[in-house]
Amino acid sequence: MDKSCTRCGKCCLHMRRYMVIERSIGEAQHYCLFSLTKERFRARIGEDYLTAFRDKDSMNQYPEACPFLRQDQESFYCTIYSSRPEHCKKFICS
Ligand code: SF4
Ligand code: SF4
């Protein structure tokens, strides 16, 4: 998400098929494969986001969404923002 991001979530709402959580250590650390680019990375849930991350039911209406995406009213946010994969870091919204 870039600086002009409105947090609409569109770039993340269909990413579940690419985001594979291969191994988890507790709730906060997840070894992942982002299969679109074949990047392996360690996702870390920030303390501020742990409660939201636990609430998986809140995303039931978006079954194709990235497993790290959560919604706050009408806005979406990434619970692993600082450790998201390179594809997400480089993404520029058009
Ligand atoms: S970067 Fe993603 S969440 Fe932000 S405005 Fe663009 S599509 Fe929406
Ligand atoms: S890691 Fe974050 S920015 Fe990337 S698709 Fe998932 S929710 Fe979106």
mmCIF file of N, CA and C and ligand atoms in Angstrom:
data_model
loop_
_atom_site.group_PDB
_atom_site.id
_atom_site.type_symbol
_atom_site.label_atom_id
_atom_site.label_comp_id
_atom_site.label_asym_id
_atom_site.label_seq_id
_atom_site.Cartn_x
_atom_site.Cartn_y
_atom_site.Cartn_z
ATOM 1 N N MET A 1 0.837 -1.189 0.000
ATOM 2 C CA MET A 1 0.000 0.000 0.000
ATOM 3 C C MET A 1 0.880 1.251 0.000
ATOM 4 N N ASP A 2 0.604 2.203 -0.852
ATOM 5 C CA ASP A 2 1.443 3.387 -0.926
ATOM 6 C C ASP A 2 0.872 4.516 -0.047
ATOM 7 N N LYS A 3 1.548 5.672 -0.125
ATOM 8 C CA LYS A 3 1.180 6.768 0.774
ATOM 9 C C LYS A 3 -0.219 7.300 0.519
ATOM 10 N N SER A 4 -0.689 7.149 -0.719
ATOM 11 C CA SER A 4 -2.019 7.659 -1.023
ATOM 12 C C SER A 4 -3.103 6.606 -0.825
ATOM 13 N N CYS A 5 -2.727 5.536 -0.156
ATOM 14 C CA CYS A 5 -3.650 4.415 0.053
ATOM 15 C C CYS A 5 -4.876 4.859 0.842
ATOM 16 N N THR A 6 -6.036 4.484 0.319
ATOM 17 C CA THR A 6 -7.294 4.796 1.011
ATOM 18 C C THR A 6 -7.784 3.626 1.855
ATOM 19 N N ARG A 7 -6.984 2.559 1.894
ATOM 20 C CA ARG A 7 -7.291 1.345 2.674
ATOM 21 C C ARG A 7 -8.581 0.670 2.199
ATOM 22 N N CYS A 8 -8.780 0.710 0.895
ATOM 23 C CA CYS A 8 -9.974 0.060 0.342
ATOM 24 C C CYS A 8 -9.846 -1.467 0.376
ATOM 25 N N GLY A 9 -8.624 -1.968 0.459
ATOM 26 C CA GLY A 9 -8.392 -3.404 0.571
ATOM 27 C C GLY A 9 -8.369 -4.179 -0.733
ATOM 28 N N LYS A 10 -8.625 -3.516 -1.840
ATOM 29 C CA LYS A 10 -8.763 -4.260 -3.103
ATOM 30 C C LYS A 10 -7.510 -5.043 -3.480
ATOM 31 N N CYS A 11 -6.345 -4.518 -3.140
ATOM 32 C CA CYS A 11 -5.104 -5.213 -3.523
ATOM 33 C C CYS A 11 -4.847 -6.443 -2.660
ATOM 34 N N CYS A 12 -5.582 -6.630 -1.604
ATOM 35 C CA CYS A 12 -5.355 -7.752 -0.679
ATOM 36 C C CYS A 12 -6.528 -8.732 -0.619
ATOM 37 N N LEU A 13 -7.663 -8.317 -1.178
ATOM 38 C CA LEU A 13 -8.883 -9.107 -0.984
ATOM 39 C C LEU A 13 -8.932 -10.407 -1.796
ATOM 40 N N HIS A 14 -7.953 -10.585 -2.696
ATOM 41 C CA HIS A 14 -7.921 -11.818 -3.485
ATOM 42 C C HIS A 14 -6.557 -12.495 -3.403
ATOM 43 N N MET A 15 -5.864 -12.286 -2.320
ATOM 44 C CA MET A 15 -4.494 -12.798 -2.178
ATOM 45 C C MET A 15 -4.380 -14.098 -1.388
ATOM 46 N N ARG A 16 -5.480 -14.615 -0.903
ATOM 47 C CA ARG A 16 -5.370 -15.816 -0.064
ATOM 48 C C ARG A 16 -4.713 -16.973 -0.820
ATOM 49 N N ARG A 17 -5.016 -17.083 -2.104
ATOM 50 C CA ARG A 17 -4.485 -18.210 -2.868
ATOM 51 C C ARG A 17 -2.961 -18.173 -2.954
ATOM 52 N N TYR A 18 -2.385 -16.991 -2.785
ATOM 53 C CA TYR A 18 -0.924 -16.858 -2.896
ATOM 54 C C TYR A 18 -0.204 -16.865 -1.545
ATOM 55 N N MET A 19 -0.940 -16.568 -0.496
ATOM 56 C CA MET A 19 -0.301 -16.437 0.816
ATOM 57 C C MET A 19 -0.456 -17.738 1.595
ATOM 58 N N VAL A 20 0.640 -18.481 1.658
ATOM 59 C CA VAL A 20 0.613 -19.784 2.319
ATOM 60 C C VAL A 20 1.370 -19.674 3.642
ATOM 61 N N ILE A 21 0.678 -19.932 4.726
ATOM 62 C CA ILE A 21 1.349 -19.970 6.032
ATOM 63 C C ILE A 21 1.845 -21.399 6.217
ATOM 64 N N GLU A 22 3.152 -21.580 6.138
ATOM 65 C CA GLU A 22 3.723 -22.930 6.168
ATOM 66 C C GLU A 22 3.956 -23.427 7.595
ATOM 67 N N ARG A 23 4.280 -22.500 8.488
ATOM 68 C CA ARG A 23 4.556 -22.900 9.868
ATOM 69 C C ARG A 23 4.369 -21.691 10.772
ATOM 70 N N SER A 24 3.765 -21.941 11.916
ATOM 71 C CA SER A 24 3.541 -20.845 12.866
ATOM 72 C C SER A 24 4.240 -21.145 14.175
ATOM 73 N N ILE A 25 4.802 -20.104 14.760
ATOM 74 C CA ILE A 25 5.375 -20.214 16.099
ATOM 75 C C ILE A 25 4.555 -19.290 16.978
ATOM 76 N N GLY A 26 3.696 -19.892 17.753
ATOM 77 C CA GLY A 26 2.764 -19.084 18.530
ATOM 78 C C GLY A 26 1.815 -18.348 17.594
ATOM 79 N N GLU A 27 1.260 -17.291 18.131
ATOM 80 C CA GLU A 27 0.287 -16.523 17.334
ATOM 81 C C GLU A 27 0.944 -15.449 16.489
ATOM 82 N N ALA A 28 2.154 -15.066 16.865
ATOM 83 C CA ALA A 28 2.711 -13.842 16.302
ATOM 84 C C ALA A 28 3.733 -14.050 15.197
ATOM 85 N N GLN A 29 4.264 -15.267 15.048
ATOM 86 C CA GLN A 29 5.284 -15.471 14.020
ATOM 87 C C GLN A 29 4.841 -16.572 13.065
ATOM 88 N N HIS A 30 4.941 -16.272 11.797
ATOM 89 C CA HIS A 30 4.468 -17.204 10.783
ATOM 90 C C HIS A 30 5.466 -17.255 9.632
ATOM 91 N N TYR A 31 5.927 -18.464 9.349
ATOM 92 C CA TYR A 31 6.817 -18.649 8.202
ATOM 93 C C TYR A 31 5.942 -18.896 6.982
ATOM 94 N N CYS A 32 6.108 -18.042 5.988
ATOM 95 C CA CYS A 32 5.158 -18.012 4.874
ATOM 96 C C CYS A 32 5.850 -18.168 3.528
ATOM 97 N N LEU A 33 5.070 -18.631 2.581
ATOM 98 C CA LEU A 33 5.457 -18.624 1.178
ATOM 99 C C LEU A 33 4.452 -17.743 0.446
ATOM 100 N N PHE A 34 4.974 -16.713 -0.225
ATOM 101 C CA PHE A 34 4.110 -15.921 -1.091
ATOM 102 C C PHE A 34 4.316 -16.482 -2.496
ATOM 103 N N SER A 35 3.399 -17.361 -2.900
ATOM 104 C CA SER A 35 3.651 -18.208 -4.071
ATOM 105 C C SER A 35 3.660 -17.424 -5.384
ATOM 106 N N LEU A 36 3.052 -16.263 -5.411
ATOM 107 C CA LEU A 36 3.031 -15.466 -6.645
ATOM 108 C C LEU A 36 4.451 -15.119 -7.086
ATOM 109 N N THR A 37 5.298 -14.814 -6.117
ATOM 110 C CA THR A 37 6.688 -14.451 -6.428
ATOM 111 C C THR A 37 7.689 -15.472 -5.870
ATOM 112 N N LYS A 38 7.159 -16.523 -5.248
ATOM 113 C CA LYS A 38 7.976 -17.575 -4.633
ATOM 114 C C LYS A 38 8.851 -17.053 -3.496
ATOM 115 N N GLU A 39 8.435 -15.976 -2.891
ATOM 116 C CA GLU A 39 9.207 -15.423 -1.765
ATOM 117 C C GLU A 39 8.832 -16.134 -0.466
ATOM 118 N N ARG A 40 9.863 -16.565 0.253
ATOM 119 C CA ARG A 40 9.636 -17.079 1.605
ATOM 120 C C ARG A 40 10.011 -15.962 2.567
ATOM 121 N N PHE A 41 9.193 -15.756 3.578
ATOM 122 C CA PHE A 41 9.461 -14.673 4.525
ATOM 123 C C PHE A 41 8.825 -14.995 5.868
ATOM 124 N N ARG A 42 9.304 -14.291 6.872
ATOM 125 C CA ARG A 42 8.756 -14.483 8.217
ATOM 126 C C ARG A 42 7.834 -13.315 8.530
ATOM 127 N N ALA A 43 6.582 -13.621 8.723
ATOM 128 C CA ALA A 43 5.591 -12.590 9.047
ATOM 129 C C ALA A 43 5.492 -12.465 10.567
ATOM 130 N N ARG A 44 5.514 -11.229 11.031
ATOM 131 C CA ARG A 44 5.385 -10.996 12.462
ATOM 132 C C ARG A 44 4.175 -10.088 12.709
ATOM 133 N N ILE A 45 3.296 -10.571 13.555
ATOM 134 C CA ILE A 45 2.118 -9.776 13.904
ATOM 135 C C ILE A 45 2.526 -8.805 15.014
ATOM 136 N N GLY A 46 2.382 -7.529 14.772
ATOM 137 C CA GLY A 46 2.695 -6.553 15.809
ATOM 138 C C GLY A 46 1.742 -6.690 16.991
ATOM 139 N N GLU A 47 2.229 -6.316 18.170
ATOM 140 C CA GLU A 47 1.395 -6.430 19.382
ATOM 141 C C GLU A 47 0.076 -5.701 19.226
ATOM 142 N N ASP A 48 0.131 -4.575 18.544
ATOM 143 C CA ASP A 48 -1.084 -3.776 18.359
ATOM 144 C C ASP A 48 -2.131 -4.502 17.513
ATOM 145 N N TYR A 49 -1.664 -5.486 16.750
ATOM 146 C CA TYR A 49 -2.571 -6.161 15.811
ATOM 147 C C TYR A 49 -2.978 -7.562 16.243
ATOM 148 N N LEU A 50 -2.423 -8.043 17.367
ATOM 149 C CA LEU A 50 -2.690 -9.440 17.749
ATOM 150 C C LEU A 50 -4.173 -9.707 18.001
ATOM 151 N N THR A 51 -4.829 -8.805 18.695
ATOM 152 C CA THR A 51 -6.253 -9.017 18.982
ATOM 153 C C THR A 51 -7.051 -9.081 17.690
ATOM 154 N N ALA A 52 -6.739 -8.187 16.765
ATOM 155 C CA ALA A 52 -7.448 -8.176 15.477
ATOM 156 C C ALA A 52 -7.124 -9.450 14.691
ATOM 157 N N PHE A 53 -5.872 -9.872 14.718
ATOM 158 C CA PHE A 53 -5.486 -11.066 13.962
ATOM 159 C C PHE A 53 -6.219 -12.305 14.478
ATOM 160 N N ARG A 54 -6.414 -12.392 15.795
ATOM 161 C CA ARG A 54 -7.137 -13.545 16.371
ATOM 162 C C ARG A 54 -8.581 -13.606 15.870
ATOM 163 N N ASP A 55 -9.136 -12.468 15.563
ATOM 164 C CA ASP A 55 -10.546 -12.384 15.189
ATOM 165 C C ASP A 55 -10.731 -12.725 13.705
ATOM 166 N N LYS A 56 -10.480 -13.977 13.384
ATOM 167 C CA LYS A 56 -10.563 -14.400 11.976
ATOM 168 C C LYS A 56 -12.004 -14.375 11.463
ATOM 169 N N ASP A 57 -12.964 -14.566 12.374
ATOM 170 C CA ASP A 57 -14.365 -14.584 11.953
ATOM 171 C C ASP A 57 -14.799 -13.264 11.330
ATOM 172 N N SER A 58 -14.121 -12.181 11.698
ATOM 173 C CA SER A 58 -14.515 -10.873 11.173
ATOM 174 C C SER A 58 -14.292 -10.783 9.670
ATOM 175 N N MET A 59 -13.496 -11.720 9.114
ATOM 176 C CA MET A 59 -13.219 -11.689 7.672
ATOM 177 C C MET A 59 -13.976 -12.783 6.926
ATOM 178 N N ASN A 60 -14.937 -13.405 7.578
ATOM 179 C CA ASN A 60 -15.661 -14.517 6.943
ATOM 180 C C ASN A 60 -16.318 -14.137 5.621
ATOM 181 N N GLN A 61 -16.687 -12.878 5.498
ATOM 182 C CA GLN A 61 -17.357 -12.466 4.254
ATOM 183 C C GLN A 61 -16.354 -12.243 3.114
ATOM 184 N N TYR A 62 -15.068 -12.373 3.431
ATOM 185 C CA TYR A 62 -14.033 -12.199 2.401
ATOM 186 C C TYR A 62 -13.145 -13.440 2.353
ATOM 187 N N PRO A 63 -13.671 -14.577 1.921
ATOM 188 C CA PRO A 63 -12.902 -15.834 1.976
ATOM 189 C C PRO A 63 -11.669 -15.859 1.084
ATOM 190 N N GLU A 64 -11.577 -14.951 0.115
ATOM 191 C CA GLU A 64 -10.411 -14.915 -0.775
ATOM 192 C C GLU A 64 -9.332 -13.945 -0.296
ATOM 193 N N ALA A 65 -9.579 -13.290 0.816
ATOM 194 C CA ALA A 65 -8.641 -12.262 1.293
ATOM 195 C C ALA A 65 -7.373 -12.877 1.867
ATOM 196 N N CYS A 66 -6.295 -12.117 1.803
ATOM 197 C CA CYS A 66 -5.055 -12.509 2.459
ATOM 198 C C CYS A 66 -5.352 -12.807 3.937
ATOM 199 N N PRO A 67 -4.779 -13.869 4.483
ATOM 200 C CA PRO A 67 -5.071 -14.211 5.885
ATOM 201 C C PRO A 67 -4.585 -13.163 6.886
ATOM 202 N N PHE A 68 -3.767 -12.227 6.432
ATOM 203 C CA PHE A 68 -3.266 -11.197 7.347
ATOM 204 C C PHE A 68 -4.048 -9.890 7.247
ATOM 205 N N LEU A 69 -5.042 -9.868 6.417
ATOM 206 C CA LEU A 69 -5.856 -8.657 6.253
ATOM 207 C C LEU A 69 -6.991 -8.626 7.288
ATOM 208 N N ARG A 70 -7.220 -7.463 7.822
ATOM 209 C CA ARG A 70 -8.345 -7.274 8.730
ATOM 210 C C ARG A 70 -9.063 -5.976 8.380
ATOM 211 N N GLN A 71 -10.286 -5.882 8.892
ATOM 212 C CA GLN A 71 -11.116 -4.727 8.575
ATOM 213 C C GLN A 71 -11.443 -3.938 9.832
ATOM 214 N N ASP A 72 -11.403 -2.620 9.694
ATOM 215 C CA ASP A 72 -11.792 -1.719 10.773
ATOM 216 C C ASP A 72 -12.883 -0.827 10.198
ATOM 217 N N GLN A 73 -14.113 -1.134 10.546
ATOM 218 C CA GLN A 73 -15.261 -0.475 9.926
ATOM 219 C C GLN A 73 -15.163 -0.625 8.404
ATOM 220 N N GLU A 74 -15.019 0.456 7.667
ATOM 221 C CA GLU A 74 -14.987 0.339 6.203
ATOM 222 C C GLU A 74 -13.570 0.219 5.659
ATOM 223 N N SER A 75 -12.563 0.341 6.512
ATOM 224 C CA SER A 75 -11.174 0.325 6.061
ATOM 225 C C SER A 75 -10.509 -1.010 6.356
ATOM 226 N N PHE A 76 -9.527 -1.336 5.523
ATOM 227 C CA PHE A 76 -8.767 -2.569 5.716
ATOM 228 C C PHE A 76 -7.329 -2.223 6.092
ATOM 229 N N TYR A 77 -6.690 -3.138 6.779
ATOM 230 C CA TYR A 77 -5.285 -2.920 7.129
ATOM 231 C C TYR A 77 -4.554 -4.257 7.211
ATOM 232 N N CYS A 78 -3.245 -4.160 7.056
ATOM 233 C CA CYS A 78 -2.377 -5.338 7.059
ATOM 234 C C CYS A 78 -1.815 -5.530 8.468
ATOM 235 N N THR A 79 -2.013 -6.715 9.040
ATOM 236 C CA THR A 79 -1.536 -6.957 10.404
ATOM 237 C C THR A 79 -0.048 -7.315 10.446
ATOM 238 N N ILE A 80 0.572 -7.468 9.269
ATOM 239 C CA ILE A 80 2.025 -7.734 9.232
ATOM 240 C C ILE A 80 2.717 -6.638 8.430
ATOM 241 N N TYR A 81 2.228 -5.444 8.534
ATOM 242 C CA TYR A 81 2.665 -4.370 7.633
ATOM 243 C C TYR A 81 4.187 -4.253 7.543
ATOM 244 N N SER A 82 4.876 -4.246 8.669
ATOM 245 C CA SER A 82 6.332 -4.029 8.625
ATOM 246 C C SER A 82 7.094 -5.250 8.127
ATOM 247 N N SER A 83 6.461 -6.406 8.093
ATOM 248 C CA SER A 83 7.153 -7.618 7.626
ATOM 249 C C SER A 83 6.445 -8.258 6.433
ATOM 250 N N ARG A 84 5.638 -7.472 5.742
ATOM 251 C CA ARG A 84 4.922 -7.996 4.574
ATOM 252 C C ARG A 84 5.923 -8.335 3.463
ATOM 253 N N PRO A 85 5.530 -9.187 2.515
ATOM 254 C CA PRO A 85 6.470 -9.586 1.459
ATOM 255 C C PRO A 85 6.812 -8.433 0.518
ATOM 256 N N GLU A 86 7.892 -8.620 -0.218
ATOM 257 C CA GLU A 86 8.384 -7.561 -1.106
ATOM 258 C C GLU A 86 7.325 -7.130 -2.117
ATOM 259 N N HIS A 87 6.573 -8.075 -2.623
ATOM 260 C CA HIS A 87 5.519 -7.736 -3.582
ATOM 261 C C HIS A 87 4.599 -6.658 -3.002
ATOM 262 N N CYS A 88 4.228 -6.815 -1.757
ATOM 263 C CA CYS A 88 3.328 -5.854 -1.118
ATOM 264 C C CYS A 88 4.051 -4.541 -0.847
ATOM 265 N N LYS A 89 5.322 -4.623 -0.463
ATOM 266 C CA LYS A 89 6.081 -3.393 -0.203
ATOM 267 C C LYS A 89 6.254 -2.564 -1.469
ATOM 268 N N LYS A 90 6.403 -3.246 -2.599
ATOM 269 C CA LYS A 90 6.662 -2.533 -3.852
ATOM 270 C C LYS A 90 5.397 -2.145 -4.596
ATOM 271 N N PHE A 91 4.277 -2.637 -4.115
ATOM 272 C CA PHE A 91 3.027 -2.395 -4.837
ATOM 273 C C PHE A 91 2.704 -0.904 -4.880
ATOM 274 N N ILE A 92 2.430 -0.407 -6.073
ATOM 275 C CA ILE A 92 2.009 0.980 -6.228
ATOM 276 C C ILE A 92 0.606 0.977 -6.805
ATOM 277 N N CYS A 93 -0.275 1.586 -6.094
ATOM 278 C CA CYS A 93 -1.675 1.596 -6.488
ATOM 279 C C CYS A 93 -1.869 2.495 -7.704
ATOM 280 N N SER A 94 -2.602 1.988 -8.685
ATOM 281 C CA SER A 94 -2.816 2.816 -9.875
ATOM 282 C C SER A 94 -4.240 3.372 -9.887
HETATM 283 S S1 SF4 B 1 -2.990 0.267 -2.227
HETATM 284 FE FE1 SF4 B 1 -4.562 -1.354 -2.052
HETATM 285 S S2 SF4 B 1 -5.781 -0.780 -0.241
HETATM 286 FE FE2 SF4 B 1 -4.619 1.034 -0.887
HETATM 287 S S3 SF4 B 1 -5.989 2.174 -2.235
HETATM 288 FE FE3 SF4 B 1 -4.715 0.846 -3.521
HETATM 289 S S4 SF4 B 1 -5.940 -1.028 -3.807
HETATM 290 FE FE4 SF4 B 1 -6.803 0.086 -2.059
HETATM 291 S S1 SF4 B 2 0.610 -9.216 3.455
HETATM 292 FE FE1 SF4 B 2 -0.532 -7.394 3.990
HETATM 293 S S2 SF4 B 2 -0.274 -6.004 2.240
HETATM 294 FE FE2 SF4 B 2 0.268 -8.081 1.554
HETATM 295 S S3 SF4 B 2 -1.593 -9.001 0.668
HETATM 296 FE FE3 SF4 B 2 -1.519 -9.560 2.854
HETATM 297 S S4 SF4 B 2 -2.703 -7.989 3.935
HETATM 298 FE FE4 SF4 B 2 -2.177 -7.196 1.901
#
